[in-house]
Amino acid sequence: MKPISFSRSRWCHQLIPNRNPGALSRGQYDLAHNSPRLTRAYSHDAPRYPDAPSSEHHDTASYAAYAARTGLDVTSKTYVGTAYEYTVAAALSALGFRIKRVGGRSDCGIDLLGVWAVPSAATAPRVLLQCKASAQNTKIGPHNVRELEGAFVGAPPGWRGSGVLGLLVAQKPATKGIRDSLGRSRWPMGYVSCSKDGMLEQMLWNRRAEEEGLEGMGVGVQFAGDGGPEGQRLVLTWKGKPYAFDQSAPGDSTESSRILEDIPKSTATSQA
């Protein structure tokens, strides 16, 4: 299918069909930014998180300050890996994730835990994430999917049973081997590509994840400005319509997702 371009004065999405609809869920759509919006509210019970591995830092900024204060080598694997975990947590918050860093000894490979507020589920699914801040020559493949499957078995009490999703996060797009492994897995899992700077570039999940709360959800790419890579971002869709996540005031257990009501007809022209 040929790519579709839109007027540069509009926020828009590129329509790209799912190449493997039977195994993985991924959809992309076009949209004008001034469409009417609909608010849908729902709540979830706050899970009990394991103790944080450190009380000295809790996000990217506090960790950078901690490293400067203690003289931690910013090129070390420890610093790079921890900084990436905080970066991922911050990036995913824009998509309705509330996640905390829990990585440490005896973590079964789990780096982040939390919940994902989505309009497809009355109760927010709980999520466990493994983050791979890999070097350029490090291969991320099916063996990492198998490691994520093992994390379900060793997950803390609040993240066991139904309604739990596992996400593998890395700096590279999913390979065919990863996509195939996710499609074959009996566990509800997905994959996220997030750059070291916090740009979300890819998000997909398998059919089991749909069954555990993501039925009707999709992923879109939104462009701004001249449509270059620096002007695009991932957005989520619900029943074919992109929606914006609104986080309520701190301490409130209610979140809402604003669903963009209409997708207007495009004045797009096809390009080679």
Tab-separated table of C-alpha atoms in Angstrom:
chain	number	residue	atom	x	y	z
A	1	MET	CA	0.000	0.000	0.000
A	2	LYS	CA	1.343	3.439	-0.902
A	3	PRO	CA	1.989	5.933	1.902
A	4	ILE	CA	-0.521	8.735	2.378
A	5	SER	CA	0.429	12.357	2.921
A	6	PHE	CA	-1.765	15.044	4.440
A	7	SER	CA	-1.931	18.793	4.630
A	8	ARG	CA	0.929	19.989	6.848
A	9	SER	CA	-1.470	22.217	8.784
A	10	ARG	CA	-3.212	19.193	10.271
A	11	TRP	CA	-2.322	16.541	12.817
A	12	CYS	CA	-2.704	13.261	11.005
A	13	HIS	CA	-2.142	9.528	11.078
A	14	GLN	CA	-0.895	7.221	8.376
A	15	LEU	CA	-3.134	4.281	7.537
A	16	ILE	CA	-1.059	1.090	7.469
A	17	PRO	CA	-2.691	-2.359	7.564
A	18	ASN	CA	-1.599	-5.049	10.024
A	19	ARG	CA	0.758	-7.405	8.213
A	20	ASN	CA	-0.070	-10.282	10.537
A	21	PRO	CA	-3.611	-9.681	11.834
A	22	GLY	CA	-4.000	-13.187	13.190
A	23	ALA	CA	-1.127	-12.848	15.645
A	24	LEU	CA	-0.398	-9.213	16.420
A	25	SER	CA	-2.626	-6.170	16.831
A	26	ARG	CA	-1.444	-2.945	15.230
A	27	GLY	CA	-3.542	-0.358	13.423
A	28	GLN	CA	-2.853	3.189	12.236
A	29	TYR	CA	-5.326	5.908	11.306
A	30	ASP	CA	-5.725	9.444	9.974
A	31	LEU	CA	-7.184	12.305	11.976
A	32	ALA	CA	-7.572	16.096	12.122
A	33	HIS	CA	-6.535	17.536	15.480
A	34	ASN	CA	-9.703	19.561	16.055
A	35	SER	CA	-12.172	16.673	16.124
A	36	PRO	CA	-14.848	16.566	18.832
A	37	ARG	CA	-13.940	14.601	21.937
A	38	LEU	CA	-15.789	12.250	24.265
A	39	THR	CA	-14.761	11.622	27.876
A	40	ARG	CA	-15.062	8.178	29.399
A	41	ALA	CA	-14.169	7.670	33.072
A	42	TYR	CA	-13.288	4.503	34.937
A	43	SER	CA	-11.308	3.475	38.011
A	44	HIS	CA	-8.987	0.781	39.280
A	45	ASP	CA	-7.732	-0.522	42.619
A	46	ALA	CA	-4.209	0.615	43.438
A	47	PRO	CA	-1.873	-2.401	43.619
A	48	ARG	CA	0.698	-2.839	46.377
A	49	TYR	CA	4.150	-2.325	44.906
A	50	PRO	CA	7.319	-4.039	46.111
A	51	ASP	CA	9.833	-1.790	47.835
A	52	ALA	CA	11.838	0.389	45.463
A	53	PRO	CA	15.458	-0.730	45.004
A	54	SER	CA	16.645	2.692	46.205
A	55	SER	CA	15.185	5.616	48.134
A	56	GLU	CA	17.782	7.978	46.652
A	57	HIS	CA	16.085	8.437	43.283
A	58	HIS	CA	12.690	7.944	41.642
A	59	ASP	CA	12.917	9.395	38.125
A	60	THR	CA	15.390	10.487	35.455
A	61	ALA	CA	16.210	13.856	37.029
A	62	SER	CA	16.710	12.537	40.562
A	63	TYR	CA	18.841	9.673	39.244
A	64	ALA	CA	21.087	12.053	37.294
A	65	ALA	CA	21.501	14.137	40.454
A	66	TYR	CA	22.263	10.997	42.458
A	67	ALA	CA	24.916	9.946	39.936
A	68	ALA	CA	26.557	13.362	40.055
A	69	ARG	CA	26.488	13.394	43.856
A	70	THR	CA	27.991	9.931	44.258
A	71	GLY	CA	30.363	10.004	41.305
A	72	LEU	CA	28.626	7.119	39.536
A	73	ASP	CA	30.129	6.403	36.120
A	74	VAL	CA	27.478	7.463	33.608
A	75	THR	CA	28.933	5.066	31.020
A	76	SER	CA	28.524	2.035	33.280
A	77	LYS	CA	25.907	-0.625	32.555
A	78	THR	CA	24.239	0.124	35.882
A	79	TYR	CA	23.733	3.792	35.110
A	80	VAL	CA	22.723	3.276	31.480
A	81	GLY	CA	20.237	0.542	32.359
A	82	THR	CA	18.628	2.389	35.265
A	83	ALA	CA	18.422	5.671	33.342
A	84	TYR	CA	16.735	3.855	30.475
A	85	GLU	CA	14.155	2.326	32.805
A	86	TYR	CA	13.225	5.763	34.120
A	87	THR	CA	13.085	7.091	30.559
A	88	VAL	CA	10.695	4.317	29.523
A	89	ALA	CA	8.460	4.936	32.545
A	90	ALA	CA	8.196	8.634	31.698
A	91	ALA	CA	7.549	8.017	27.999
A	92	LEU	CA	4.768	5.498	28.597
A	93	SER	CA	2.976	7.750	31.088
A	94	ALA	CA	1.664	9.731	28.114
A	95	LEU	CA	-0.204	6.600	26.988
A	96	GLY	CA	-1.940	5.979	30.300
A	97	PHE	CA	0.704	3.906	32.095
A	98	ARG	CA	1.346	4.364	35.801
A	99	ILE	CA	4.534	2.429	36.406
A	100	LYS	CA	7.316	2.331	38.980
A	101	ARG	CA	10.853	1.058	38.856
A	102	VAL	CA	11.313	-2.105	40.922
A	103	GLY	CA	14.358	-3.705	39.316
A	104	GLY	CA	16.904	-5.170	41.718
A	105	ARG	CA	18.034	-8.483	43.145
A	106	SER	CA	15.575	-11.374	42.809
A	107	ASP	CA	13.363	-9.344	40.474
A	108	CYS	CA	12.972	-12.211	37.958
A	109	GLY	CA	14.042	-9.779	35.255
A	110	ILE	CA	11.182	-7.360	35.944
A	111	ASP	CA	12.285	-3.720	35.780
A	112	LEU	CA	8.969	-1.833	35.947
A	113	LEU	CA	5.558	-2.618	37.424
A	114	GLY	CA	2.296	-0.748	37.209
A	115	VAL	CA	-1.114	-0.418	35.610
A	116	TRP	CA	-2.264	0.698	32.169
A	117	ALA	CA	-5.484	2.723	32.050
A	118	VAL	CA	-7.186	1.870	28.756
A	119	PRO	CA	-10.800	2.425	27.641
A	120	SER	CA	-11.086	-1.222	26.597
A	121	ALA	CA	-11.106	-2.459	30.199
A	122	ALA	CA	-13.259	-1.380	33.142
A	123	THR	CA	-10.406	-2.378	35.447
A	124	ALA	CA	-6.980	-1.210	34.336
A	125	PRO	CA	-4.752	-4.152	33.340
A	126	ARG	CA	-1.612	-4.553	35.405
A	127	VAL	CA	1.663	-4.544	33.544
A	128	LEU	CA	5.163	-5.847	34.098
A	129	LEU	CA	8.000	-4.664	31.887
A	130	GLN	CA	11.497	-5.773	31.024
A	131	CYS	CA	13.719	-3.016	29.588
A	132	LYS	CA	16.732	-3.727	27.394
A	133	ALA	CA	19.102	-0.763	27.140
A	134	SER	CA	21.160	-2.667	24.608
A	135	ALA	CA	24.303	-1.608	22.802
A	136	GLN	CA	24.045	-1.112	19.057
A	137	ASN	CA	25.490	-4.564	18.321
A	138	THR	CA	23.395	-6.414	20.919
A	139	LYS	CA	20.729	-8.623	19.400
A	140	ILE	CA	17.214	-8.489	20.807
A	141	GLY	CA	15.405	-11.622	19.723
A	142	PRO	CA	13.058	-14.499	20.593
A	143	HIS	CA	15.182	-15.460	23.615
A	144	ASN	CA	14.133	-12.173	25.224
A	145	VAL	CA	10.488	-13.095	24.668
A	146	ARG	CA	11.114	-16.378	26.491
A	147	GLU	CA	12.707	-14.445	29.366
A	148	LEU	CA	9.592	-12.284	29.586
A	149	GLU	CA	7.425	-15.399	29.745
A	150	GLY	CA	9.451	-16.516	32.748
A	151	ALA	CA	8.824	-13.185	34.460
A	152	PHE	CA	5.105	-14.015	34.726
A	153	VAL	CA	5.943	-16.984	36.925
A	154	GLY	CA	8.098	-14.960	39.296
A	155	ALA	CA	5.928	-11.830	39.376
A	156	PRO	CA	4.964	-10.340	42.779
A	157	PRO	CA	1.497	-11.189	44.186
A	158	GLY	CA	-0.283	-8.169	42.720
A	159	TRP	CA	0.782	-9.087	39.199
A	160	ARG	CA	-0.303	-12.702	38.931
A	161	GLY	CA	-3.330	-14.300	37.367
A	162	SER	CA	-5.664	-12.731	34.825
A	163	GLY	CA	-5.585	-9.110	33.732
A	164	VAL	CA	-1.775	-8.941	33.660
A	165	LEU	CA	0.228	-7.959	30.577
A	166	GLY	CA	3.961	-8.283	29.960
A	167	LEU	CA	5.887	-5.839	27.776
A	168	LEU	CA	9.388	-6.161	26.388
A	169	VAL	CA	10.947	-2.726	25.796
A	170	ALA	CA	14.052	-2.106	23.703
A	171	GLN	CA	15.633	0.607	21.586
A	172	LYS	CA	15.211	-1.277	18.317
A	173	PRO	CA	12.065	-2.196	16.347
A	174	ALA	CA	10.771	-5.728	16.778
A	175	THR	CA	12.341	-8.259	14.455
A	176	LYS	CA	10.312	-10.868	12.619
A	177	GLY	CA	11.543	-13.425	15.135
A	178	ILE	CA	10.192	-11.356	18.023
A	179	ARG	CA	6.854	-10.814	16.310
A	180	ASP	CA	6.497	-14.517	15.558
A	181	SER	CA	7.436	-15.480	19.120
A	182	LEU	CA	4.860	-13.080	20.563
A	183	GLY	CA	2.226	-14.447	18.214
A	184	ARG	CA	2.888	-18.024	19.324
A	185	SER	CA	3.068	-17.294	23.047
A	186	ARG	CA	0.281	-18.355	25.406
A	187	TRP	CA	1.094	-15.363	27.629
A	188	PRO	CA	-0.453	-11.893	27.104
A	189	MET	CA	2.543	-9.910	25.919
A	190	GLY	CA	3.653	-7.039	23.727
A	191	TYR	CA	6.673	-5.124	22.504
A	192	VAL	CA	7.619	-1.449	22.701
A	193	SER	CA	10.447	0.291	20.877
A	194	CYS	CA	11.597	3.328	22.867
A	195	SER	CA	14.729	5.323	22.075
A	196	LYS	CA	17.236	6.264	24.764
A	197	ASP	CA	15.800	9.782	24.551
A	198	GLY	CA	12.271	8.573	25.287
A	199	MET	CA	10.737	8.583	21.807
A	200	LEU	CA	8.186	5.792	21.396
A	201	GLU	CA	8.633	4.358	17.911
A	202	GLN	CA	6.700	1.073	17.917
A	203	MET	CA	4.119	-0.732	19.994
A	204	LEU	CA	2.431	-4.070	19.322
A	205	TRP	CA	0.892	-6.966	21.230
A	206	ASN	CA	-0.409	-10.479	20.686
A	207	ARG	CA	-3.916	-11.923	20.652
A	208	ARG	CA	-3.682	-13.082	24.254
A	209	ALA	CA	-3.109	-9.470	25.307
A	210	GLU	CA	-6.359	-8.536	23.585
A	211	GLU	CA	-8.141	-11.200	25.593
A	212	GLU	CA	-6.723	-9.749	28.823
A	213	GLY	CA	-8.019	-6.218	28.265
A	214	LEU	CA	-6.828	-4.738	24.965
A	215	GLU	CA	-9.687	-5.820	22.703
A	216	GLY	CA	-10.494	-2.946	20.335
A	217	MET	CA	-7.228	-1.098	21.009
A	218	GLY	CA	-4.808	-0.059	18.265
A	219	VAL	CA	-1.743	2.093	17.690
A	220	GLY	CA	-1.362	5.102	15.401
A	221	VAL	CA	1.409	7.454	14.318
A	222	GLN	CA	0.657	11.157	14.536
A	223	PHE	CA	2.586	13.691	12.452
A	224	ALA	CA	3.139	17.402	12.980
A	225	GLY	CA	5.091	20.106	11.192
A	226	ASP	CA	6.825	18.833	8.064
A	227	GLY	CA	6.066	15.201	8.876
A	228	GLY	CA	9.691	14.301	9.672
A	229	PRO	CA	10.699	11.713	12.304
A	230	GLU	CA	11.145	14.405	14.947
A	231	GLY	CA	7.552	15.548	14.429
A	232	GLN	CA	5.814	12.203	14.903
A	233	ARG	CA	4.586	10.316	17.948
A	234	LEU	CA	2.639	7.203	18.796
A	235	VAL	CA	-0.999	7.498	19.857
A	236	LEU	CA	-3.460	4.836	20.939
A	237	THR	CA	-6.814	4.153	19.302
A	238	TRP	CA	-10.017	2.693	20.668
A	239	LYS	CA	-12.451	1.038	18.250
A	240	GLY	CA	-10.762	2.771	15.340
A	241	LYS	CA	-10.741	6.241	16.881
A	242	PRO	CA	-7.637	7.868	18.355
A	243	TYR	CA	-8.063	9.007	21.926
A	244	ALA	CA	-6.113	11.155	24.379
A	245	PHE	CA	-5.452	9.976	27.919
A	246	ASP	CA	-6.214	12.396	30.755
A	247	GLN	CA	-4.676	11.737	34.138
A	248	SER	CA	-6.691	12.983	37.079
A	249	ALA	CA	-5.363	14.913	40.029
A	250	PRO	CA	-2.838	13.127	42.260
A	251	GLY	CA	-4.513	10.842	44.780
A	252	ASP	CA	-7.652	10.398	42.692
A	253	SER	CA	-8.266	6.819	41.566
A	254	THR	CA	-10.175	7.915	38.476
A	255	GLU	CA	-8.692	8.411	35.066
A	256	SER	CA	-10.417	9.289	31.852
A	257	SER	CA	-9.639	8.818	28.206
A	258	ARG	CA	-10.851	11.376	25.728
A	259	ILE	CA	-11.958	9.583	22.590
A	260	LEU	CA	-11.829	11.575	19.382
A	261	GLU	CA	-15.389	11.206	18.181
A	262	ASP	CA	-15.079	11.641	14.419
A	263	ILE	CA	-12.430	10.849	11.850
A	264	PRO	CA	-13.054	13.394	9.077
A	265	LYS	CA	-12.506	12.534	5.428
A	266	SER	CA	-8.981	13.220	4.315
A	267	THR	CA	-7.871	15.423	1.423
A	268	ALA	CA	-4.792	13.251	1.077
A	269	THR	CA	-2.879	12.507	-2.081
A	270	SER	CA	-0.913	9.332	-2.669
A	271	GLN	CA	2.817	9.387	-3.171
A	272	ALA	CA	5.198	6.718	-4.411
